[in-house]
Coordinates of C-alpha atoms in Angstrom, one line a residue:
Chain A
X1 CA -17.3 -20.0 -33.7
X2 CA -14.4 -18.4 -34.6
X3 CA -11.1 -20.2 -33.5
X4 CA -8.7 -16.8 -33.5
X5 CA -8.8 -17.1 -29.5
X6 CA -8.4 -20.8 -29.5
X7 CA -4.7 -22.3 -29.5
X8 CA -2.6 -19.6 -29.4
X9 CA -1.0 -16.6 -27.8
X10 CA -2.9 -13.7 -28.1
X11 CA -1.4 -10.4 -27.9
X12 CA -2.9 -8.0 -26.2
X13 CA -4.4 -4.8 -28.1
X14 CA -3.5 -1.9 -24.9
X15 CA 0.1 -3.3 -24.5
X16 CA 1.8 -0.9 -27.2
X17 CA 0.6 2.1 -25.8
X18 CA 1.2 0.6 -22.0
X19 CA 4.7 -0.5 -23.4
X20 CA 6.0 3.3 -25.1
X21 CA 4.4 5.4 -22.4
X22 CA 1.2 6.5 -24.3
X23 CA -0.9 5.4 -22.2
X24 CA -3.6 7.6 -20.0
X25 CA -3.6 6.9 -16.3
X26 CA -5.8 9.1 -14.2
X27 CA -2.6 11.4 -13.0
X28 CA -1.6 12.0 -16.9
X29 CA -4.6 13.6 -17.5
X30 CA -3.5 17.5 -17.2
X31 CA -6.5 20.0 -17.7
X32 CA -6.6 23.8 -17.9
X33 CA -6.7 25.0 -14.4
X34 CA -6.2 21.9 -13.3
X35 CA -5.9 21.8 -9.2
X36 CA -4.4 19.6 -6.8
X37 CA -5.6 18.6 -3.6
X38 CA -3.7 17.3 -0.4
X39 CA -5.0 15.7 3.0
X40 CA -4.0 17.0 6.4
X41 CA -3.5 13.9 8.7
X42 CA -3.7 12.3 11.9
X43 CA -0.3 11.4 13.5
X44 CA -2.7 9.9 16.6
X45 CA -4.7 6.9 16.3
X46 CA -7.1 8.0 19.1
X47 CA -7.5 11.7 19.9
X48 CA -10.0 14.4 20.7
X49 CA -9.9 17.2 18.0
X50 CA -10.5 20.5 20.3
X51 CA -9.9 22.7 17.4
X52 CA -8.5 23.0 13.5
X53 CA -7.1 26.0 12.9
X54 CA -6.7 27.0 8.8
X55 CA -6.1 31.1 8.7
X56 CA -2.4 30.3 7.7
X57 CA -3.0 27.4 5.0
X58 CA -5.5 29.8 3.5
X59 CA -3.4 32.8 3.8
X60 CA -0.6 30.8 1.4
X61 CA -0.4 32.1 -1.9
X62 CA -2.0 29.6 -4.5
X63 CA -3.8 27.9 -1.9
X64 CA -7.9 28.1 -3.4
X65 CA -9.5 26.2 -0.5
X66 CA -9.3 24.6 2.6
X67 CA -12.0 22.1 4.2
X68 CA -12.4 20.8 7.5
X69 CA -15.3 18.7 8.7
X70 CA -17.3 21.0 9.7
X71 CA -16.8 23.1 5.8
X72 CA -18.5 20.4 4.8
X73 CA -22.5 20.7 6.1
X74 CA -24.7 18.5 5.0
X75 CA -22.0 16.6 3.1
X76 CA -20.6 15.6 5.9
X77 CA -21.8 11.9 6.2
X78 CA -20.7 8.6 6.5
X79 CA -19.8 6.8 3.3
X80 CA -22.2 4.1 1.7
X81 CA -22.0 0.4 3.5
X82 CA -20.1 -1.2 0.4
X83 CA -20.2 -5.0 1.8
X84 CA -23.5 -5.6 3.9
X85 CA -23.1 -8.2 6.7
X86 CA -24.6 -11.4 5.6
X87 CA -28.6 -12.4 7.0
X88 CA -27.7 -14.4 10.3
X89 CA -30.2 -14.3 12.8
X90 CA -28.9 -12.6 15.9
X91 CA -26.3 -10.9 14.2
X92 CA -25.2 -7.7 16.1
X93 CA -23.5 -5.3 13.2
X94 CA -22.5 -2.3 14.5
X95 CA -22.5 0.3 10.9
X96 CA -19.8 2.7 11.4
X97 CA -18.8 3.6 7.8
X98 CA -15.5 5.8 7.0
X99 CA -16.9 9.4 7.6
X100 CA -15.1 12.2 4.7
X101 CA -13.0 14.4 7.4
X102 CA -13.0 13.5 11.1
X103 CA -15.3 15.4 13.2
X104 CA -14.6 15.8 16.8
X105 CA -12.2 13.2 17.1
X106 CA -9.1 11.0 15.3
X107 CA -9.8 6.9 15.2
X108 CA -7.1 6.0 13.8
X109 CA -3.2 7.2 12.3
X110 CA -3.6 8.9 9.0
X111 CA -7.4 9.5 9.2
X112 CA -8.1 12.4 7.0
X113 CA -8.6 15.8 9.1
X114 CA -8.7 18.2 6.4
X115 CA -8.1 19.1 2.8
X116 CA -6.3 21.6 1.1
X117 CA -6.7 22.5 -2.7
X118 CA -4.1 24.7 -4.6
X119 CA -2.4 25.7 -7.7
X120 CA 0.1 23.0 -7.3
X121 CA 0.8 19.9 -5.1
X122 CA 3.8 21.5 -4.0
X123 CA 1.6 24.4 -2.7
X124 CA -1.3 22.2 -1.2
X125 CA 1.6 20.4 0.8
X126 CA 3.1 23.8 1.8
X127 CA 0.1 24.9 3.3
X128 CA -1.2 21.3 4.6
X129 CA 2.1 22.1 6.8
X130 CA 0.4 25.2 7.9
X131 CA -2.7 23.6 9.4
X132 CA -2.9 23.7 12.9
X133 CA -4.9 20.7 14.5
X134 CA -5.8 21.0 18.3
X135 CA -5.3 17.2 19.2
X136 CA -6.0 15.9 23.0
X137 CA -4.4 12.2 22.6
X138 CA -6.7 9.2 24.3
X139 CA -5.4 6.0 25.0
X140 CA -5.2 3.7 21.9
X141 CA -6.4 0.2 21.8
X142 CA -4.3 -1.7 19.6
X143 CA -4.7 -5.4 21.0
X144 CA -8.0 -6.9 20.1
X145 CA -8.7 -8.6 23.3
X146 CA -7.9 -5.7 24.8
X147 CA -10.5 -3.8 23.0
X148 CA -12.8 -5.8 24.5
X149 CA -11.7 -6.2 27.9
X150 CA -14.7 -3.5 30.3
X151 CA -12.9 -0.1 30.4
X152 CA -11.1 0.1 27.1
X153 CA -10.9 3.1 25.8
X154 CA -14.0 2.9 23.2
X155 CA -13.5 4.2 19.5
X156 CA -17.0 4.7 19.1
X157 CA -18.3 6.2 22.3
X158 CA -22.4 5.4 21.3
X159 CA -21.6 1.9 20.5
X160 CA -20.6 1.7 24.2
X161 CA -18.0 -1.6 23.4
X162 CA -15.3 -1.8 20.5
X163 CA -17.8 -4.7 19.1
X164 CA -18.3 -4.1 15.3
X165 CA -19.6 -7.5 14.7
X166 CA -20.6 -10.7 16.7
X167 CA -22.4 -13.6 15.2
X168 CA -23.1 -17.1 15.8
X169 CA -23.6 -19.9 13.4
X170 CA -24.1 -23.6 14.3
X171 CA -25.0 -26.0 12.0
X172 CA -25.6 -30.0 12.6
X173 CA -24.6 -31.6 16.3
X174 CA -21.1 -30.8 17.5
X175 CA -20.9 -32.3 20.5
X176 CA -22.2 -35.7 19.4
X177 CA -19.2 -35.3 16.8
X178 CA -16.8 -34.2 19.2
X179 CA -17.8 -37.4 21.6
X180 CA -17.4 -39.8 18.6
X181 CA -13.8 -38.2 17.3
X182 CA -10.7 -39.8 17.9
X183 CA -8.7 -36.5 18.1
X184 CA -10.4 -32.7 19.3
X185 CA -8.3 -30.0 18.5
X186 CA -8.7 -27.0 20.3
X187 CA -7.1 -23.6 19.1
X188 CA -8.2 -20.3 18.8
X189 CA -8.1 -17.5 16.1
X190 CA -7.3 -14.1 16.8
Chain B
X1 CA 16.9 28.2 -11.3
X2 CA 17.6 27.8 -15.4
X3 CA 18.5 24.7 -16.4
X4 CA 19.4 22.9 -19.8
X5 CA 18.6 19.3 -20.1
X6 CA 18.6 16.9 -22.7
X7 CA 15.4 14.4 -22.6
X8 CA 15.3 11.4 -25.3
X9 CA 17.8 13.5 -27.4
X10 CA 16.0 16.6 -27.3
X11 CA 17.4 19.7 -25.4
X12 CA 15.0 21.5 -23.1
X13 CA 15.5 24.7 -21.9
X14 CA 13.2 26.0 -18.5
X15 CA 12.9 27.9 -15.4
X16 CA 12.3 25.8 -12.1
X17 CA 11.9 26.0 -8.8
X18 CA 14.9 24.5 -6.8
X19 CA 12.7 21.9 -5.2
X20 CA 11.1 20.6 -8.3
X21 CA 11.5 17.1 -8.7
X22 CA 12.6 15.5 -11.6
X23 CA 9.7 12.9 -12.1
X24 CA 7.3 16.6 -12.3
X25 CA 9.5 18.1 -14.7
X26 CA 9.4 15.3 -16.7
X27 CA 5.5 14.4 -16.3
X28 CA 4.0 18.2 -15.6
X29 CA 6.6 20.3 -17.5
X30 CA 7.2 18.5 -20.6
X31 CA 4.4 16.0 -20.8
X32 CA 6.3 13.0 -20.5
X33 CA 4.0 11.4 -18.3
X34 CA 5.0 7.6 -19.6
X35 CA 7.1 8.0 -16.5
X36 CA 4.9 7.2 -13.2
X37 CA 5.1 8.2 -10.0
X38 CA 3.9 5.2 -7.8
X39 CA 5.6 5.5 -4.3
X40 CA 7.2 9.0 -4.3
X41 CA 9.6 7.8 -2.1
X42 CA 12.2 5.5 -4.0
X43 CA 10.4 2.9 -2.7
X44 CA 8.5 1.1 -5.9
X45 CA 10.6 2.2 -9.1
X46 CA 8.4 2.9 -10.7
X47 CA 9.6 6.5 -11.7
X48 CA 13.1 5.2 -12.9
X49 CA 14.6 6.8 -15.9
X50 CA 18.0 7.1 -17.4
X51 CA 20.3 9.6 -16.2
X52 CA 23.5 9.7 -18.3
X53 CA 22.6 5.7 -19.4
X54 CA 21.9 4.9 -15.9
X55 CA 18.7 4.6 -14.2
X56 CA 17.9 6.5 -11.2
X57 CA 14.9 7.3 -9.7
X58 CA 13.0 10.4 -10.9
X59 CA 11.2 11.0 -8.0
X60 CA 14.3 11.3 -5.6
X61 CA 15.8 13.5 -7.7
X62 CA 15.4 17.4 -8.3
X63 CA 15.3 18.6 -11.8
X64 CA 17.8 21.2 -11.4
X65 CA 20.1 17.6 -11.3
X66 CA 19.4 17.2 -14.4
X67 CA 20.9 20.5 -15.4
X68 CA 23.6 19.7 -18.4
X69 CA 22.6 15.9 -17.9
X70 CA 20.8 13.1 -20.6
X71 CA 17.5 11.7 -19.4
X72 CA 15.7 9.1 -21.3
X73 CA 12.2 7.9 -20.6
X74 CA 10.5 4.9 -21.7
X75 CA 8.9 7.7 -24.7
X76 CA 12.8 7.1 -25.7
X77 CA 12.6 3.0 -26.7
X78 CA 10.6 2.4 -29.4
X79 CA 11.8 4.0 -32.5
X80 CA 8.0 4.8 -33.7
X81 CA 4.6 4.0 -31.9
X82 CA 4.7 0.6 -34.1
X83 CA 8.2 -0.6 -33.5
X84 CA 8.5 -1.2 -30.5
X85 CA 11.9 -2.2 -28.6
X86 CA 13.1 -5.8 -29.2
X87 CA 12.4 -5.3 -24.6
X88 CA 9.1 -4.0 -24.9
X89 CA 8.2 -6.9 -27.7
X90 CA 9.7 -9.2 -25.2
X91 CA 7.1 -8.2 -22.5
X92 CA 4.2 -8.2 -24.9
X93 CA 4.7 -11.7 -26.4
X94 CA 5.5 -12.7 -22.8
X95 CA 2.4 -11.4 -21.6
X96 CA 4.9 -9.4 -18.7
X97 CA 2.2 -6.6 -17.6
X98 CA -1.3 -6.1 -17.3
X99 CA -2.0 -3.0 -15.9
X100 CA 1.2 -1.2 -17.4
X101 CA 1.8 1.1 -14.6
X102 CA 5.1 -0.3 -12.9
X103 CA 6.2 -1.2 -16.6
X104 CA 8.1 1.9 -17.8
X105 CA 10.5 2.0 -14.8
X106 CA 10.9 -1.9 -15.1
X107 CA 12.0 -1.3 -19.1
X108 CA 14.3 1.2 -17.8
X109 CA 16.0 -0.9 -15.2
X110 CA 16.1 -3.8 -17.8
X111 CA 17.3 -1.7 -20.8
X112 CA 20.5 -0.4 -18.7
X113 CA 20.8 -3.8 -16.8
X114 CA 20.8 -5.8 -20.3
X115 CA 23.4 -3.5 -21.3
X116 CA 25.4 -4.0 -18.4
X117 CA 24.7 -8.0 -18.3
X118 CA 23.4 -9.0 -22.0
X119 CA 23.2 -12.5 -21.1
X120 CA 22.4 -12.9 -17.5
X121 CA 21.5 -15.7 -15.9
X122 CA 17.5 -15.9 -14.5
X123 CA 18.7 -15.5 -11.0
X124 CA 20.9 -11.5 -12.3
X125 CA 17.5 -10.5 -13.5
X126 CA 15.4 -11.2 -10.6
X127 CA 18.4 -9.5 -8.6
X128 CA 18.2 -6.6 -11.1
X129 CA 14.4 -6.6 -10.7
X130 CA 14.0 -6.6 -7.0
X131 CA 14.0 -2.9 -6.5
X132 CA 11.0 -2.5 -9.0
X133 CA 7.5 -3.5 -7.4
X134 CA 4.7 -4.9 -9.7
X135 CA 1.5 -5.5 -7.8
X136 CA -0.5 -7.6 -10.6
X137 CA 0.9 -9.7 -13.0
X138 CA 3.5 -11.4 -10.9
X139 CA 7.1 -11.5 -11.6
X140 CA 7.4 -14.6 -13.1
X141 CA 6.4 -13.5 -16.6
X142 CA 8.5 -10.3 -16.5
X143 CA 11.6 -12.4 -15.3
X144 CA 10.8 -14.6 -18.8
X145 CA 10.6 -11.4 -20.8
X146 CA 13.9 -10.0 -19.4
X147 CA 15.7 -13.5 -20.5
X148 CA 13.5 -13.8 -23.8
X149 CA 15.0 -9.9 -24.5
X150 CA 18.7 -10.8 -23.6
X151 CA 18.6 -14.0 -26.2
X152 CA 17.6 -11.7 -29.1

């Protein structure tokens, strides 16, 4: 075994190009033709999108594309499940991934509603400015006890409660310990 | 707009649009892209440079600024791609970064601070730090950097 790594400092190999400013981060990387893209989004965290409206981001000079939701098709899908709940029996998990562009409605502030690509990220926010979303504001819940409470106003409709995830998981006798402590705290965690 | 700026002792010469800021002139229009944009809103410091020896940041200000004005970016501190700054060999042997992103606007801020303050006390540098945000390595190390710099 070699002892190099043992004992002493070790300088790192990247820090010289990190350190002078040679380094290659993602946005350094400038490519012929090269285009920039720019999200149109929410300023509600609950509404109803009745319409989009992108004639005059298109009609901006050095604006190549702009997509909505419903631009999309078929690619239009919820994202993959990244973290899957863990196997508790009983578990009710309620799978509503991040979806690309919202369709139909707004869930929360700064969801994505559409996306413009041009010649220059000064152009793509020009003509972001120039996209005209339809919104019909609903009630926000913002309280999570509220979001439970019968009546809140539901961010996914088909779910028919704002319950993403509700498991139980017991393990040995609790209320024989309880009876035998000599202090029960009670609190709860919101 | 024509302006005329000099940028680590070079003199540029180009035509801009009014609104261009000076963190894309410097990254887009002359490849300088050592200096990062993190916040774009003078928030994280990371886009400081020096603007006539004093650091500012390049993303709240517009190029045309720079018109008749010295910038230097962290491309200006070492004198070749092996000899680095006695700063920048500071934060290596101190181990002061990790993913190097925040670092050129925090050797910016240091180099004019240091020349301001070339013995400061570890409480100046952490002032002096405070408006540049790392989000990895912790500030401790760079704060032992900064005083390791200022005793050579």
């Amino acid at each position: 075994m070699t002892t190099r790594s043992f004992g002493e400092r070790i300088r790192r190999n990247e820090d010289p190009r990190l350190l002078t400013g040679r380094a290659l981060f993602i946005d350094d990387i400038e490519l012929p033709g090269l285009l920039h893209a720019t999200f149109v989004r929410s300023p509600h965290a609950h509404a109803r999108i009745r319409g989009i409206d992108t004639a005059a981001a298109r009609a901006v000079p050095g604006v190549i594309a702009v997509y909505t939701a419903a631009d999309l098709g078929d690619y239009w899908k919820p994202g993959p499940l990244l973290v899957p709940p863990p196997p508790i029996e009983g578990i009710v998990f309620n799978q509503r991934c991040q979806v690309p562009l919202a369709k139909d409605k707004v869930r929360h502030a700064g969801e994505p509603v559409a996306l413009v690509i041009a010649q220059s990220r000064y152009v793509a926010e020009d003509a972001a400015a120039e996209v005209a979303v339809d919104y019909e504001a609903l009630p926000a819940v913002v309280d999570l006890e509220a979001a439970l409470k019968p009546g809140a106003s539901l961010v996914h409709e088909d779910v028919g409660s704002n319950v993403s995830a509700h498991c139980r998981q017991t393990r040995g006798d609790y209320a024989r310990a309880a009876k035998g402590a000599h202090l029960v705290i009670k609190r709860r965690f919101l | 707009m024509r302006i005329k700026t000099t940028v680590n002792n070079k003199v540029y010469e180009r035509e801009v649009e009014p609104r261009l800021q000076l963190a894309d002139l410097l990254r887009h229009d002359l490849g300088l892209t050592g200096t990062h944009v993190g916040c774009e809103h003078g928030a994280c410091g990371a886009c400081t440079v020096l603007f006539d020896g004093l650091p500012v940041r390049s993303c709240l200000m517009l190029a045309v600024q720079a018109g008749g004005h010295e910038i230097h970016t962290v491309e200006s501190l070492a004198a070749a791609p092996d000899k680095l700054h006695p700063l920048q060999e500071a934060f290596r042997a101190s181990h002061a970064l990790q993913c190097g992103f925040c670092t050129p606007g925090i050797l910016m801020t240091m180099k004019a601070f240091l020349e301001e303050n070339p013995a400061p006390t570890e409480e100046e540098v952490r002032e002096a730090l405070s408006g540049n945000l790392c989000r990895c390595t912790g500030y401790q190390n760079i704060v032992d950097a900064v005083m390791l710099a200022s005793k050579k």
